[in-house]
Short mmCIF file of C-alpha atoms and ligand atoms in Angstrom, two decimals:
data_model
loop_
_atom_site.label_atom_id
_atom_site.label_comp_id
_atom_site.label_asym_id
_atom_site.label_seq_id
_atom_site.Cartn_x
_atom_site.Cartn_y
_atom_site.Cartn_z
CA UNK A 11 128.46 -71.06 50.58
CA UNK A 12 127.11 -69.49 54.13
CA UNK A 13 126.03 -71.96 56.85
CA UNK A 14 123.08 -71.09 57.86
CA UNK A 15 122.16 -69.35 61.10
CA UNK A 16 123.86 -70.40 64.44
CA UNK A 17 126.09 -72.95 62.61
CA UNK A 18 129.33 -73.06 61.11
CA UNK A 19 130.55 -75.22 57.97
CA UNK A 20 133.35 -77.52 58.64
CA UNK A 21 134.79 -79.99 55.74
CA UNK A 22 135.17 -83.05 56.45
CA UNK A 23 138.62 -85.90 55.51
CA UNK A 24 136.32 -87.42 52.95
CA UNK A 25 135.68 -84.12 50.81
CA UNK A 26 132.08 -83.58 52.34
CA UNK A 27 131.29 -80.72 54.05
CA UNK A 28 129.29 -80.93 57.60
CA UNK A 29 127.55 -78.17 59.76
CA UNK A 30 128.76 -77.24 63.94
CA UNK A 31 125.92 -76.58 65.79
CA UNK A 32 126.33 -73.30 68.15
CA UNK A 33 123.73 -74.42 70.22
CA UNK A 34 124.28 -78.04 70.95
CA UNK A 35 128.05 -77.54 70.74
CA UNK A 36 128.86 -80.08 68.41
CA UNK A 37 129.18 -81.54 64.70
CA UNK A 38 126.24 -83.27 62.79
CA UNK A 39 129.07 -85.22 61.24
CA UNK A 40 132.18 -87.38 62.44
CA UNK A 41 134.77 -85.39 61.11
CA UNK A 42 136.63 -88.27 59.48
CA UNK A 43 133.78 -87.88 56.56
CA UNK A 44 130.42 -87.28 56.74
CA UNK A 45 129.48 -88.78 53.68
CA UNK A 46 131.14 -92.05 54.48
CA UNK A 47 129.79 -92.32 57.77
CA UNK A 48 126.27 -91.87 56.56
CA UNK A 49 127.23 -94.63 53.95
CA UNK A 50 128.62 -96.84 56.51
CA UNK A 51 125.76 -96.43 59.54
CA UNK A 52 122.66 -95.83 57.84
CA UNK A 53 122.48 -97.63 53.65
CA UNK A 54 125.01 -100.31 54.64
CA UNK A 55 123.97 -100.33 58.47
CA UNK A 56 120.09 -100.23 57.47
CA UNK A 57 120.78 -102.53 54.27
CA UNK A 58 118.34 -100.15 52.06
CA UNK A 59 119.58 -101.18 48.85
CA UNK A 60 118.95 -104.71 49.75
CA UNK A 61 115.99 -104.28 51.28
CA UNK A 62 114.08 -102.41 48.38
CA UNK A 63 115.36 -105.03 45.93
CA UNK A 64 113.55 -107.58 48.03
CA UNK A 65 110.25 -105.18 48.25
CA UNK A 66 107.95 -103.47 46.32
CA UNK A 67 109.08 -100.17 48.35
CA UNK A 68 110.10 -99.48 51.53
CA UNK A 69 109.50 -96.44 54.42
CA UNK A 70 112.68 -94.89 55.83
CA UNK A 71 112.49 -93.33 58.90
CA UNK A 72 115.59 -90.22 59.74
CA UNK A 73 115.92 -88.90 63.41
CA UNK A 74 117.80 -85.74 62.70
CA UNK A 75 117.73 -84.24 59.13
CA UNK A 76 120.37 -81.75 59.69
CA UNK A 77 121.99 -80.91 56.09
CA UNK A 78 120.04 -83.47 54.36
CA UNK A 79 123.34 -85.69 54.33
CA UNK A 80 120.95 -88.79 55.11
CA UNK A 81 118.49 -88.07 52.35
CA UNK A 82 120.47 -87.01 49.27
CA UNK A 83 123.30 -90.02 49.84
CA UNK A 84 119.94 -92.47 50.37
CA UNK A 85 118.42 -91.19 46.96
CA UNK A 86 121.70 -91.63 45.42
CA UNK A 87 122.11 -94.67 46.62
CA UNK A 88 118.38 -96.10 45.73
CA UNK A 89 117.28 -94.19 42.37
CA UNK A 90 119.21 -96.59 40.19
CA UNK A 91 116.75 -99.11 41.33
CA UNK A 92 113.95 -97.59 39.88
CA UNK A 93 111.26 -98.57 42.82
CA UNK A 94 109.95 -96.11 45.28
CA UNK A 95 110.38 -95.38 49.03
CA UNK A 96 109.39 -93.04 51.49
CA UNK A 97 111.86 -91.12 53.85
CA UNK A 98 110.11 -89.45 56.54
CA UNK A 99 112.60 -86.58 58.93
CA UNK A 100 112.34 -85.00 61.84
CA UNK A 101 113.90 -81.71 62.41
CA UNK A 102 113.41 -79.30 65.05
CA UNK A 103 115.56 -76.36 62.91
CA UNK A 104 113.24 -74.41 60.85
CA UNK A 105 116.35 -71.95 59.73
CA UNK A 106 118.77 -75.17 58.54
CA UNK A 107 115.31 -76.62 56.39
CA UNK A 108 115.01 -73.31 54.98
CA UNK A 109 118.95 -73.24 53.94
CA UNK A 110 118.83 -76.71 53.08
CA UNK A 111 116.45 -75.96 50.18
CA UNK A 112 117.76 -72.42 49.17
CA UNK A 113 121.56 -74.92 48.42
CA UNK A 114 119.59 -77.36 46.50
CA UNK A 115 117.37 -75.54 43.95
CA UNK A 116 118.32 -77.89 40.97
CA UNK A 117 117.64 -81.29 42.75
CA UNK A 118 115.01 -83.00 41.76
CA UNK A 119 113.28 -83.73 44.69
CA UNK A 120 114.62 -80.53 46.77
CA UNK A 121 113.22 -78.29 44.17
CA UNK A 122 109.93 -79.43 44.62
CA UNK A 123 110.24 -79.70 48.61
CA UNK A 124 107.26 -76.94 49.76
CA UNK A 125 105.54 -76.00 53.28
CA UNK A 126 102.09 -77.78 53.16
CA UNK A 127 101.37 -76.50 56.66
CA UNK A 128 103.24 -74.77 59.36
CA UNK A 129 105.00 -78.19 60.62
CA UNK A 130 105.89 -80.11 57.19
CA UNK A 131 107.11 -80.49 54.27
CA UNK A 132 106.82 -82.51 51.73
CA UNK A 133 107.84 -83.50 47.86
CA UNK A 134 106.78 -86.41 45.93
CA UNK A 135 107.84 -87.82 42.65
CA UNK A 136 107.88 -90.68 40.78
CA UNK A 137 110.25 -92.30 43.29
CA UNK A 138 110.36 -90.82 46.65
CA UNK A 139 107.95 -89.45 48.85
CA UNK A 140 110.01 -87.34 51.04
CA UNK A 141 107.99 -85.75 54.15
CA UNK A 142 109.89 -83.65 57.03
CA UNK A 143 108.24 -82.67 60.41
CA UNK A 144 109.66 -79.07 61.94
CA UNK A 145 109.45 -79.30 65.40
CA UNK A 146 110.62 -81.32 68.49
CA UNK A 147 110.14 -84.80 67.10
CA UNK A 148 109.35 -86.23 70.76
CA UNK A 149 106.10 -84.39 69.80
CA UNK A 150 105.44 -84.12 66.15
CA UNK A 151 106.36 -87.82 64.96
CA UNK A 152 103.63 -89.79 67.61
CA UNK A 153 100.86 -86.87 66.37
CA UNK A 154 101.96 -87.86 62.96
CA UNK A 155 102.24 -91.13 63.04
CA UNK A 156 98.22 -91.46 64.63
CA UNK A 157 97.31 -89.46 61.41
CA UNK A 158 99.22 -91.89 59.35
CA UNK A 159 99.73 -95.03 60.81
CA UNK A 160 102.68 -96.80 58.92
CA UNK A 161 105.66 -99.25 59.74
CA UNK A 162 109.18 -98.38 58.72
CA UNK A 163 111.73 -100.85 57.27
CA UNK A 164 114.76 -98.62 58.24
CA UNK A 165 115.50 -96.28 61.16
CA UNK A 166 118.58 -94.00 61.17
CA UNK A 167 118.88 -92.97 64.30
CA UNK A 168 120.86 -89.75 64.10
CA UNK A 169 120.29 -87.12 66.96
CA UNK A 170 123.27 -85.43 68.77
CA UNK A 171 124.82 -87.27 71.15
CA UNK A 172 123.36 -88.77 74.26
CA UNK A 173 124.82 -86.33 75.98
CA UNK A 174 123.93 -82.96 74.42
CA UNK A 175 120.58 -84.32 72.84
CA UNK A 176 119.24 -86.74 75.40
CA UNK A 177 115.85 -86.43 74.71
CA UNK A 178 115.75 -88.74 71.49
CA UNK A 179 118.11 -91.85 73.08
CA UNK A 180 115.25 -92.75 76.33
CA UNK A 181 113.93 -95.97 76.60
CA UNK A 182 110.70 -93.96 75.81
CA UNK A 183 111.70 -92.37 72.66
CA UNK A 184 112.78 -95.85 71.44
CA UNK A 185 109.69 -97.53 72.76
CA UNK A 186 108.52 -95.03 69.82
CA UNK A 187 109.88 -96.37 67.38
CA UNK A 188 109.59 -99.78 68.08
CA UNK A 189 105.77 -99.39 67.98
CA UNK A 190 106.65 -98.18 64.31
CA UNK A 191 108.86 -100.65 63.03
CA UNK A 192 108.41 -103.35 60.71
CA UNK A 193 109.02 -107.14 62.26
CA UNK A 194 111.97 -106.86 59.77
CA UNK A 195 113.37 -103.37 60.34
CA UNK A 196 117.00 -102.50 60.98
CA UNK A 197 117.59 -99.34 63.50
CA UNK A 198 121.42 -98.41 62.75
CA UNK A 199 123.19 -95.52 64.87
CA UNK A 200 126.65 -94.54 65.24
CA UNK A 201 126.43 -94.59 69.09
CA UNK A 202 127.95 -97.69 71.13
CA UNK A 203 127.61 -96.08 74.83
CA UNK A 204 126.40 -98.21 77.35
CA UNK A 205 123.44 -95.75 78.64
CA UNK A 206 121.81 -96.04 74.91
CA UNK A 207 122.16 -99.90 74.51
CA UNK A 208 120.57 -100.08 77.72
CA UNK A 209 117.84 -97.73 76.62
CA UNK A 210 117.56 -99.59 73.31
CA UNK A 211 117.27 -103.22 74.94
CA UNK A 212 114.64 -101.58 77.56
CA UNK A 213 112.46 -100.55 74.88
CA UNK A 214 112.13 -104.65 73.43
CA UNK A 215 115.19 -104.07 70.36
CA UNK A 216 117.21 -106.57 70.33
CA UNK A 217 121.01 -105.56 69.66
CA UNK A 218 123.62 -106.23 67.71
CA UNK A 219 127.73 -104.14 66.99
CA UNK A 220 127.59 -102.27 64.08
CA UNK A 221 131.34 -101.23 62.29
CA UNK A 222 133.48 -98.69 63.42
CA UNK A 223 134.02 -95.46 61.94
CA UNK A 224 136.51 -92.83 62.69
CA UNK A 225 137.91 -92.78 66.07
CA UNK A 226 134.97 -94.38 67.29
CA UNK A 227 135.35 -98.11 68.27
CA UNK A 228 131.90 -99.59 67.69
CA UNK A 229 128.13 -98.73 66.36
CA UNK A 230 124.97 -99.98 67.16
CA UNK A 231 122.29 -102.00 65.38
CA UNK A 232 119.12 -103.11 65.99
CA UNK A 233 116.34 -105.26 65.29
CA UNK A 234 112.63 -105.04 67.06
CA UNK A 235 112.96 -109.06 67.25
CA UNK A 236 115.72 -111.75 67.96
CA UNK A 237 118.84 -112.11 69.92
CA UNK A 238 120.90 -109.89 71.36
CA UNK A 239 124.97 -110.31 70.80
CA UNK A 240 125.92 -111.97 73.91
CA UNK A 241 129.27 -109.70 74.02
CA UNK A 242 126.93 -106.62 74.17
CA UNK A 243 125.38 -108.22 76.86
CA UNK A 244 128.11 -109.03 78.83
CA UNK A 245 129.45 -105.65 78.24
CA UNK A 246 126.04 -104.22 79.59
CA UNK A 247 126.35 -106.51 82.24
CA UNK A 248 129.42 -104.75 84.05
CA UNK A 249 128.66 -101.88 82.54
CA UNK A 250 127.46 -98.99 86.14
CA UNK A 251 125.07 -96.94 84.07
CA UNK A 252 121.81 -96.40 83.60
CA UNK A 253 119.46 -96.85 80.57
CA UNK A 254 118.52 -93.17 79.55
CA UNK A 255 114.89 -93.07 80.70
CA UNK A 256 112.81 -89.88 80.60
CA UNK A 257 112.32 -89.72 84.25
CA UNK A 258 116.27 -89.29 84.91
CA UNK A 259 116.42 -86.38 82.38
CA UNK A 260 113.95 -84.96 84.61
CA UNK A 261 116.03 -85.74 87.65
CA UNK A 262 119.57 -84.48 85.66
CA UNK A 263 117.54 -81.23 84.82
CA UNK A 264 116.40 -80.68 88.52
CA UNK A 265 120.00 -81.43 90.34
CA UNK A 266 121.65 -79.26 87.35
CA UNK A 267 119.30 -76.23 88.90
CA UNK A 268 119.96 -76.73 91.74
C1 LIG B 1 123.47 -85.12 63.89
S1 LIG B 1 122.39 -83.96 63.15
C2 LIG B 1 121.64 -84.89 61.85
C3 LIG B 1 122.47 -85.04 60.60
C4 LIG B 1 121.67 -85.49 59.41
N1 LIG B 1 121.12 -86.82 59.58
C5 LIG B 1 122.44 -85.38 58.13
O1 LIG B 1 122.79 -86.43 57.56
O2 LIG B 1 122.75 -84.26 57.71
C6 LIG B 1 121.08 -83.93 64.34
C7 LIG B 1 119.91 -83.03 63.97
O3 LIG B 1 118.86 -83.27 64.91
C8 LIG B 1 118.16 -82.05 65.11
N2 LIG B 1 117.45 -82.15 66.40
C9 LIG B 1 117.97 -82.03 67.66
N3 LIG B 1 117.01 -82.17 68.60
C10 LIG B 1 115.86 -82.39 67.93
C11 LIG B 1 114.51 -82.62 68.34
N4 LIG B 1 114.17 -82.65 69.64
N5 LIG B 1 113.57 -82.82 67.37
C12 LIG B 1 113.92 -82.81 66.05
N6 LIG B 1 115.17 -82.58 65.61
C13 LIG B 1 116.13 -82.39 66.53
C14 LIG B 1 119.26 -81.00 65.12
O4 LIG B 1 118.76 -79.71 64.85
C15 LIG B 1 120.22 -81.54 64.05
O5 LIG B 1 119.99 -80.93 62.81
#
């Protein structure tokens, strides 16, 4: 297999292979398994299973499609149900979309995965509706979303990191996505840092720790209602940084110039 353009394929302890990004300098996956993490932070962390068992069907929401790791572990995980749900992506990499199909000609939802306009794609069968935006998602997703209003039951929040990919971890991108969540959603993300709780909590989600994975200590999850953990809080308390707010990006870009 070649990685596609401006990436490099790395496997990963679990078996699973993951892409490096060349131009934000870093993996899409924790190298301690990329499959398991997505199992761990997103279906466990966003309780899909559970939640379309309770539902008629339910709308995921995926910052970040990268390899498609997100998607093709959640349709594994939900088909046996036999319900449907919607998984809507955002992906600013029109090479790795293109690659992404070309590896998964047989699948049943890949192979019928087709441009409908510049900016999307989309597939639909008899149990997902699967619908991914090209382009900077700090655009495309609020034009889409005025087009077609909807609430999502699960968020995976799964940009870069904070610091290579700051754009999608401000209190403005995640006043965003509150607007778009259900009362009952879950937003799950492998982060724990300080800046993005604080971004998180800014933007009205409430928060609580998620489990750890890899050498990583701690996760986040979140809820748009209810209590935050009081150890978060105490943590955020002494904690000298700043929520990640689109102004200071501004400011880090200006002082980086000068
Ligand atoms: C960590 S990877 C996502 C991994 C993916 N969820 C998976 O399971 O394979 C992050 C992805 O976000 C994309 N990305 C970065 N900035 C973006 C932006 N502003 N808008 C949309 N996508 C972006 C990157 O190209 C990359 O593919």
């Amino acid at each position: 297999m070649n990685p596609p353009p401006h990436h490099l394929l790395r496997l990963t302890e679990d078996g699973s292979i993951t892409l490096f990004s060349e131009q934000f300098q870093e993996a899409c996956h924790s190298m301690a398994g990329a499959k398991a993490e997505t199992i761990l932070h997103y279906i466990q962390g966003c309780e899909v299973v559970k939640k379309l068992n309770a539902k008629e069907s339910i709308s995921i929401l995926e910052v970040g499609f990268g390899l498609g790791v997100g998607f093709l572990t959640t349709y594994e995980s939900l088909r046996p149900l036999g319900k449907k749900f919607s998984f809507l992506s955002l992906e600013i990499d029109r090479e790795l979309l293109n690659w992404f199909m070309e590896q998964h000609q047989g699948h049943p939802v890949i192979e019928k995965l087709k441009w409908v306009s510049s900016d999307r794609l989309e597939s639909h069968t008899d149990l997902v509706d699967l619908i991914i935006l090209c382009g900077d998602a700090r655009d495309k997703l609020p034009t889409y979303l005025k087009e077609h209003p909807q609430s999502f039951d699960a968020i995976y929040q799964d940009a870069f990191s904070p610091k290579k990919n700051p754009t999608l971890w401000t209190k403005q991108w995640f006043k965003l996505l509150h607007e778009s969540a259900a009362l009952d959603a879950t937003l799950s993300t492998y982060s724990s840092s300080s800046s993005i709780r604080k971004s998180l909590m800014a933007s009205g989600w409430s928060l609580s720790k998620g489990e750890r994975f890899g050498p990583k200590r701690s996760s986040t999850r979140a809820q748009p209602f209810g209590e935050t953990d009081p150890e978060i809080l105490s943590q955020l308390e002494r904690s000298p940084v700043d929520a990640l707010c689109d102004d200071n990006l501004l400011e880090t870009k200006r002082l980086s110039t000068l």
